[in-house]
């Protein structure tokens, strides 16, 4: 009986450690990597020229750095309304900066792409918490 209990505890600990290390196959990106990756995607999807792509990468990098700071500040914060307000303000600032770079047609396409991505995230576990 002691052997069985020990074996069960060992299996549970091993499983917990394995899951903590794997994190479901998710990979965390640093802001620079995210900005580069997103810019490359948008360069193709929105048909950005080199100048637009360069400016967009700078805006995205600044924006992602701000997001990282916001997330650190909000860790453990219980007031979801306050969090939502900060996130809404962050998103509005990002869009205002991108609107300066993109043509009206590109910005409309950007908004459509972002809405599609948000809709896709809502369908996944852990995504689209509102």
JSON list of C-alpha atoms in Angstrom, two decimals:
[
{"chain": "A", "resi": 1, "resn": "UNK", "atom": "CA", "xyz": [0.00, 0.00, 0.00]},
{"chain": "A", "resi": 2, "resn": "UNK", "atom": "CA", "xyz": [2.86, 2.38, 0.84]},
{"chain": "A", "resi": 3, "resn": "UNK", "atom": "CA", "xyz": [4.46, 1.55, -2.50]},
{"chain": "A", "resi": 4, "resn": "UNK", "atom": "CA", "xyz": [1.26, 2.36, -4.35]},
{"chain": "A", "resi": 5, "resn": "UNK", "atom": "CA", "xyz": [0.87, 5.69, -2.54]},
{"chain": "A", "resi": 6, "resn": "UNK", "atom": "CA", "xyz": [4.50, 6.58, -3.25]},
{"chain": "A", "resi": 7, "resn": "UNK", "atom": "CA", "xyz": [4.11, 5.65, -6.91]},
{"chain": "A", "resi": 8, "resn": "UNK", "atom": "CA", "xyz": [0.96, 7.75, -7.22]},
{"chain": "A", "resi": 9, "resn": "UNK", "atom": "CA", "xyz": [2.65, 10.78, -5.65]},
{"chain": "A", "resi": 10, "resn": "UNK", "atom": "CA", "xyz": [5.68, 10.36, -7.94]},
{"chain": "A", "resi": 11, "resn": "UNK", "atom": "CA", "xyz": [3.47, 10.19, -11.04]},
{"chain": "A", "resi": 12, "resn": "UNK", "atom": "CA", "xyz": [1.51, 13.28, -9.98]},
{"chain": "A", "resi": 13, "resn": "UNK", "atom": "CA", "xyz": [4.68, 15.27, -9.32]},
{"chain": "A", "resi": 14, "resn": "UNK", "atom": "CA", "xyz": [6.21, 14.16, -12.61]},
{"chain": "A", "resi": 15, "resn": "UNK", "atom": "CA", "xyz": [3.08, 15.11, -14.54]},
{"chain": "A", "resi": 16, "resn": "UNK", "atom": "CA", "xyz": [2.88, 18.50, -12.86]},
{"chain": "A", "resi": 17, "resn": "UNK", "atom": "CA", "xyz": [6.53, 19.27, -13.62]},
{"chain": "A", "resi": 18, "resn": "UNK", "atom": "CA", "xyz": [6.17, 18.16, -17.24]},
{"chain": "A", "resi": 19, "resn": "UNK", "atom": "CA", "xyz": [3.07, 20.30, -17.77]},
{"chain": "A", "resi": 20, "resn": "UNK", "atom": "CA", "xyz": [4.68, 23.33, -16.14]},
{"chain": "A", "resi": 21, "resn": "UNK", "atom": "CA", "xyz": [7.69, 23.07, -18.44]},
{"chain": "A", "resi": 22, "resn": "UNK", "atom": "CA", "xyz": [5.67, 22.47, -21.60]},
{"chain": "A", "resi": 23, "resn": "UNK", "atom": "CA", "xyz": [2.93, 25.07, -21.01]},
{"chain": "A", "resi": 24, "resn": "UNK", "atom": "CA", "xyz": [0.78, 23.43, -23.64]},
{"chain": "A", "resi": 25, "resn": "UNK", "atom": "CA", "xyz": [3.29, 24.07, -26.41]},
{"chain": "A", "resi": 26, "resn": "UNK", "atom": "CA", "xyz": [2.89, 27.83, -26.10]},
{"chain": "A", "resi": 27, "resn": "UNK", "atom": "CA", "xyz": [5.93, 29.96, -26.63]},
{"chain": "A", "resi": 28, "resn": "UNK", "atom": "CA", "xyz": [6.37, 33.39, -25.12]},
{"chain": "A", "resi": 29, "resn": "UNK", "atom": "CA", "xyz": [7.78, 36.03, -27.47]},
{"chain": "A", "resi": 30, "resn": "UNK", "atom": "CA", "xyz": [9.74, 39.04, -26.40]},
{"chain": "A", "resi": 31, "resn": "UNK", "atom": "CA", "xyz": [8.47, 42.42, -27.69]},
{"chain": "A", "resi": 32, "resn": "UNK", "atom": "CA", "xyz": [11.19, 42.74, -30.36]},
{"chain": "A", "resi": 33, "resn": "UNK", "atom": "CA", "xyz": [10.47, 39.30, -31.78]},
{"chain": "A", "resi": 34, "resn": "UNK", "atom": "CA", "xyz": [6.72, 39.95, -31.74]},
{"chain": "A", "resi": 35, "resn": "UNK", "atom": "CA", "xyz": [7.13, 43.31, -33.50]},
{"chain": "A", "resi": 36, "resn": "UNK", "atom": "CA", "xyz": [9.32, 41.80, -36.23]},
{"chain": "A", "resi": 37, "resn": "UNK", "atom": "CA", "xyz": [7.01, 38.84, -36.75]},
{"chain": "A", "resi": 38, "resn": "UNK", "atom": "CA", "xyz": [3.86, 40.97, -36.86]},
{"chain": "A", "resi": 39, "resn": "UNK", "atom": "CA", "xyz": [5.47, 43.49, -39.20]},
{"chain": "A", "resi": 40, "resn": "UNK", "atom": "CA", "xyz": [6.42, 40.74, -41.64]},
{"chain": "A", "resi": 41, "resn": "UNK", "atom": "CA", "xyz": [2.86, 39.42, -41.60]},
{"chain": "A", "resi": 42, "resn": "UNK", "atom": "CA", "xyz": [1.37, 42.87, -42.06]},
{"chain": "A", "resi": 43, "resn": "UNK", "atom": "CA", "xyz": [3.86, 43.73, -44.81]},
{"chain": "A", "resi": 44, "resn": "UNK", "atom": "CA", "xyz": [2.38, 40.91, -46.86]},
{"chain": "A", "resi": 45, "resn": "UNK", "atom": "CA", "xyz": [-1.26, 41.17, -45.76]},
{"chain": "A", "resi": 46, "resn": "UNK", "atom": "CA", "xyz": [-1.49, 44.97, -46.06]},
{"chain": "A", "resi": 47, "resn": "UNK", "atom": "CA", "xyz": [1.01, 45.34, -48.90]},
{"chain": "A", "resi": 48, "resn": "UNK", "atom": "CA", "xyz": [3.20, 47.75, -46.95]},
{"chain": "A", "resi": 49, "resn": "UNK", "atom": "CA", "xyz": [6.12, 49.50, -48.59]},
{"chain": "A", "resi": 50, "resn": "UNK", "atom": "CA", "xyz": [9.52, 49.42, -46.86]},
{"chain": "A", "resi": 51, "resn": "UNK", "atom": "CA", "xyz": [9.04, 52.81, -45.18]},
{"chain": "A", "resi": 52, "resn": "UNK", "atom": "CA", "xyz": [5.64, 51.83, -43.82]},
{"chain": "A", "resi": 53, "resn": "UNK", "atom": "CA", "xyz": [6.98, 48.50, -42.59]},
{"chain": "A", "resi": 54, "resn": "UNK", "atom": "CA", "xyz": [9.87, 50.20, -40.79]},
{"chain": "A", "resi": 55, "resn": "UNK", "atom": "CA", "xyz": [7.54, 52.70, -39.10]},
{"chain": "A", "resi": 56, "resn": "UNK", "atom": "CA", "xyz": [5.04, 49.98, -38.23]},
{"chain": "A", "resi": 57, "resn": "UNK", "atom": "CA", "xyz": [7.72, 47.87, -36.58]},
{"chain": "A", "resi": 58, "resn": "UNK", "atom": "CA", "xyz": [8.74, 50.84, -34.40]},
{"chain": "A", "resi": 59, "resn": "UNK", "atom": "CA", "xyz": [5.13, 51.49, -33.38]},
{"chain": "A", "resi": 60, "resn": "UNK", "atom": "CA", "xyz": [4.51, 47.82, -32.63]},
{"chain": "A", "resi": 61, "resn": "UNK", "atom": "CA", "xyz": [7.73, 47.51, -30.61]},
{"chain": "A", "resi": 62, "resn": "UNK", "atom": "CA", "xyz": [6.82, 50.58, -28.53]},
{"chain": "A", "resi": 63, "resn": "UNK", "atom": "CA", "xyz": [3.30, 49.25, -28.12]},
{"chain": "A", "resi": 64, "resn": "UNK", "atom": "CA", "xyz": [4.41, 45.75, -27.08]},
{"chain": "A", "resi": 65, "resn": "UNK", "atom": "CA", "xyz": [6.88, 47.20, -24.57]},
{"chain": "A", "resi": 66, "resn": "UNK", "atom": "CA", "xyz": [4.04, 49.26, -23.09]},
{"chain": "A", "resi": 67, "resn": "UNK", "atom": "CA", "xyz": [1.87, 46.13, -22.96]},
{"chain": "A", "resi": 68, "resn": "UNK", "atom": "CA", "xyz": [4.58, 44.22, -21.12]},
{"chain": "A", "resi": 69, "resn": "UNK", "atom": "CA", "xyz": [4.79, 47.02, -18.55]},
{"chain": "A", "resi": 70, "resn": "UNK", "atom": "CA", "xyz": [1.00, 47.15, -18.23]},
{"chain": "A", "resi": 71, "resn": "UNK", "atom": "CA", "xyz": [0.77, 43.42, -17.65]},
{"chain": "A", "resi": 72, "resn": "UNK", "atom": "CA", "xyz": [3.43, 43.58, -14.95]},
{"chain": "A", "resi": 73, "resn": "UNK", "atom": "CA", "xyz": [1.61, 46.45, -13.24]},
{"chain": "A", "resi": 74, "resn": "UNK", "atom": "CA", "xyz": [-1.71, 44.62, -13.41]},
{"chain": "A", "resi": 75, "resn": "UNK", "atom": "CA", "xyz": [-0.45, 41.30, -12.04]},
{"chain": "A", "resi": 76, "resn": "UNK", "atom": "CA", "xyz": [-2.69, 40.44, -9.13]},
{"chain": "A", "resi": 77, "resn": "UNK", "atom": "CA", "xyz": [-4.87, 43.48, -9.69]},
{"chain": "A", "resi": 78, "resn": "UNK", "atom": "CA", "xyz": [-8.44, 42.56, -8.84]},
{"chain": "A", "resi": 79, "resn": "UNK", "atom": "CA", "xyz": [-10.20, 45.48, -10.52]},
{"chain": "A", "resi": 80, "resn": "UNK", "atom": "CA", "xyz": [-11.10, 44.09, -13.95]},
{"chain": "A", "resi": 81, "resn": "UNK", "atom": "CA", "xyz": [-12.80, 47.35, -14.93]},
{"chain": "A", "resi": 82, "resn": "UNK", "atom": "CA", "xyz": [-9.59, 49.28, -14.36]},
{"chain": "A", "resi": 83, "resn": "UNK", "atom": "CA", "xyz": [-7.63, 46.67, -16.33]},
{"chain": "A", "resi": 84, "resn": "UNK", "atom": "CA", "xyz": [-10.10, 46.83, -19.20]},
{"chain": "A", "resi": 85, "resn": "UNK", "atom": "CA", "xyz": [-9.89, 50.64, -19.27]},
{"chain": "A", "resi": 86, "resn": "UNK", "atom": "CA", "xyz": [-6.09, 50.55, -19.45]},
{"chain": "A", "resi": 87, "resn": "UNK", "atom": "CA", "xyz": [-6.19, 47.96, -22.22]},
{"chain": "A", "resi": 88, "resn": "UNK", "atom": "CA", "xyz": [-8.76, 49.97, -24.19]},
{"chain": "A", "resi": 89, "resn": "UNK", "atom": "CA", "xyz": [-6.60, 53.09, -23.88]},
{"chain": "A", "resi": 90, "resn": "UNK", "atom": "CA", "xyz": [-3.52, 51.12, -24.95]},
{"chain": "A", "resi": 91, "resn": "UNK", "atom": "CA", "xyz": [-5.33, 49.73, -28.00]},
{"chain": "A", "resi": 92, "resn": "UNK", "atom": "CA", "xyz": [-6.66, 53.19, -28.98]},
{"chain": "A", "resi": 93, "resn": "UNK", "atom": "CA", "xyz": [-3.15, 54.69, -28.78]},
{"chain": "A", "resi": 94, "resn": "UNK", "atom": "CA", "xyz": [-1.74, 51.89, -30.91]},
{"chain": "A", "resi": 95, "resn": "UNK", "atom": "CA", "xyz": [-4.43, 52.33, -33.54]},
{"chain": "A", "resi": 96, "resn": "UNK", "atom": "CA", "xyz": [-3.94, 56.10, -33.62]},
{"chain": "A", "resi": 97, "resn": "UNK", "atom": "CA", "xyz": [-0.23, 55.60, -34.34]},
{"chain": "A", "resi": 98, "resn": "UNK", "atom": "CA", "xyz": [-0.89, 52.97, -37.01]},
{"chain": "A", "resi": 99, "resn": "UNK", "atom": "CA", "xyz": [-3.48, 55.18, -38.70]},
{"chain": "A", "resi": 100, "resn": "UNK", "atom": "CA", "xyz": [-0.72, 57.77, -39.28]},
{"chain": "A", "resi": 101, "resn": "UNK", "atom": "CA", "xyz": [1.33, 55.16, -41.16]},
{"chain": "A", "resi": 102, "resn": "UNK", "atom": "CA", "xyz": [-1.30, 53.28, -43.18]},
{"chain": "A", "resi": 103, "resn": "UNK", "atom": "CA", "xyz": [-3.50, 54.46, -46.02]},
{"chain": "A", "resi": 104, "resn": "UNK", "atom": "CA", "xyz": [-7.25, 54.48, -45.35]},
{"chain": "A", "resi": 105, "resn": "UNK", "atom": "CA", "xyz": [-7.61, 51.28, -47.36]},
{"chain": "A", "resi": 106, "resn": "UNK", "atom": "CA", "xyz": [-4.76, 49.56, -45.50]},
{"chain": "A", "resi": 107, "resn": "UNK", "atom": "CA", "xyz": [-6.14, 50.66, -42.13]},
{"chain": "A", "resi": 108, "resn": "UNK", "atom": "CA", "xyz": [-9.60, 49.30, -42.96]},
{"chain": "A", "resi": 109, "resn": "UNK", "atom": "CA", "xyz": [-8.00, 46.00, -43.95]},
{"chain": "A", "resi": 110, "resn": "UNK", "atom": "CA", "xyz": [-5.91, 46.06, -40.74]},
{"chain": "A", "resi": 111, "resn": "UNK", "atom": "CA", "xyz": [-9.04, 46.51, -38.61]},
{"chain": "A", "resi": 112, "resn": "UNK", "atom": "CA", "xyz": [-10.76, 43.65, -40.42]},
{"chain": "A", "resi": 113, "resn": "UNK", "atom": "CA", "xyz": [-7.75, 41.36, -39.90]},
{"chain": "A", "resi": 114, "resn": "UNK", "atom": "CA", "xyz": [-7.58, 42.23, -36.21]},
{"chain": "A", "resi": 115, "resn": "UNK", "atom": "CA", "xyz": [-11.28, 41.56, -35.72]},
{"chain": "A", "resi": 116, "resn": "UNK", "atom": "CA", "xyz": [-10.90, 38.17, -37.41]},
{"chain": "A", "resi": 117, "resn": "UNK", "atom": "CA", "xyz": [-7.96, 37.34, -35.15]},
{"chain": "A", "resi": 118, "resn": "UNK", "atom": "CA", "xyz": [-9.90, 38.36, -32.05]},
{"chain": "A", "resi": 119, "resn": "UNK", "atom": "CA", "xyz": [-12.82, 36.19, -33.17]},
{"chain": "A", "resi": 120, "resn": "UNK", "atom": "CA", "xyz": [-10.47, 33.24, -33.72]},
{"chain": "A", "resi": 121, "resn": "UNK", "atom": "CA", "xyz": [-8.96, 33.68, -30.24]},
{"chain": "A", "resi": 122, "resn": "UNK", "atom": "CA", "xyz": [-12.41, 33.68, -28.64]},
{"chain": "A", "resi": 123, "resn": "UNK", "atom": "CA", "xyz": [-12.96, 30.19, -30.01]},
{"chain": "A", "resi": 124, "resn": "UNK", "atom": "CA", "xyz": [-9.82, 28.81, -28.37]},
{"chain": "A", "resi": 125, "resn": "UNK", "atom": "CA", "xyz": [-9.49, 27.77, -24.75]},
{"chain": "A", "resi": 126, "resn": "UNK", "atom": "CA", "xyz": [-8.24, 30.68, -22.65]},
{"chain": "A", "resi": 127, "resn": "UNK", "atom": "CA", "xyz": [-8.79, 33.22, -25.41]},
{"chain": "A", "resi": 128, "resn": "UNK", "atom": "CA", "xyz": [-11.08, 36.20, -25.66]},
{"chain": "A", "resi": 129, "resn": "UNK", "atom": "CA", "xyz": [-11.94, 36.67, -22.00]},
{"chain": "A", "resi": 130, "resn": "UNK", "atom": "CA", "xyz": [-14.38, 39.52, -21.90]}
]
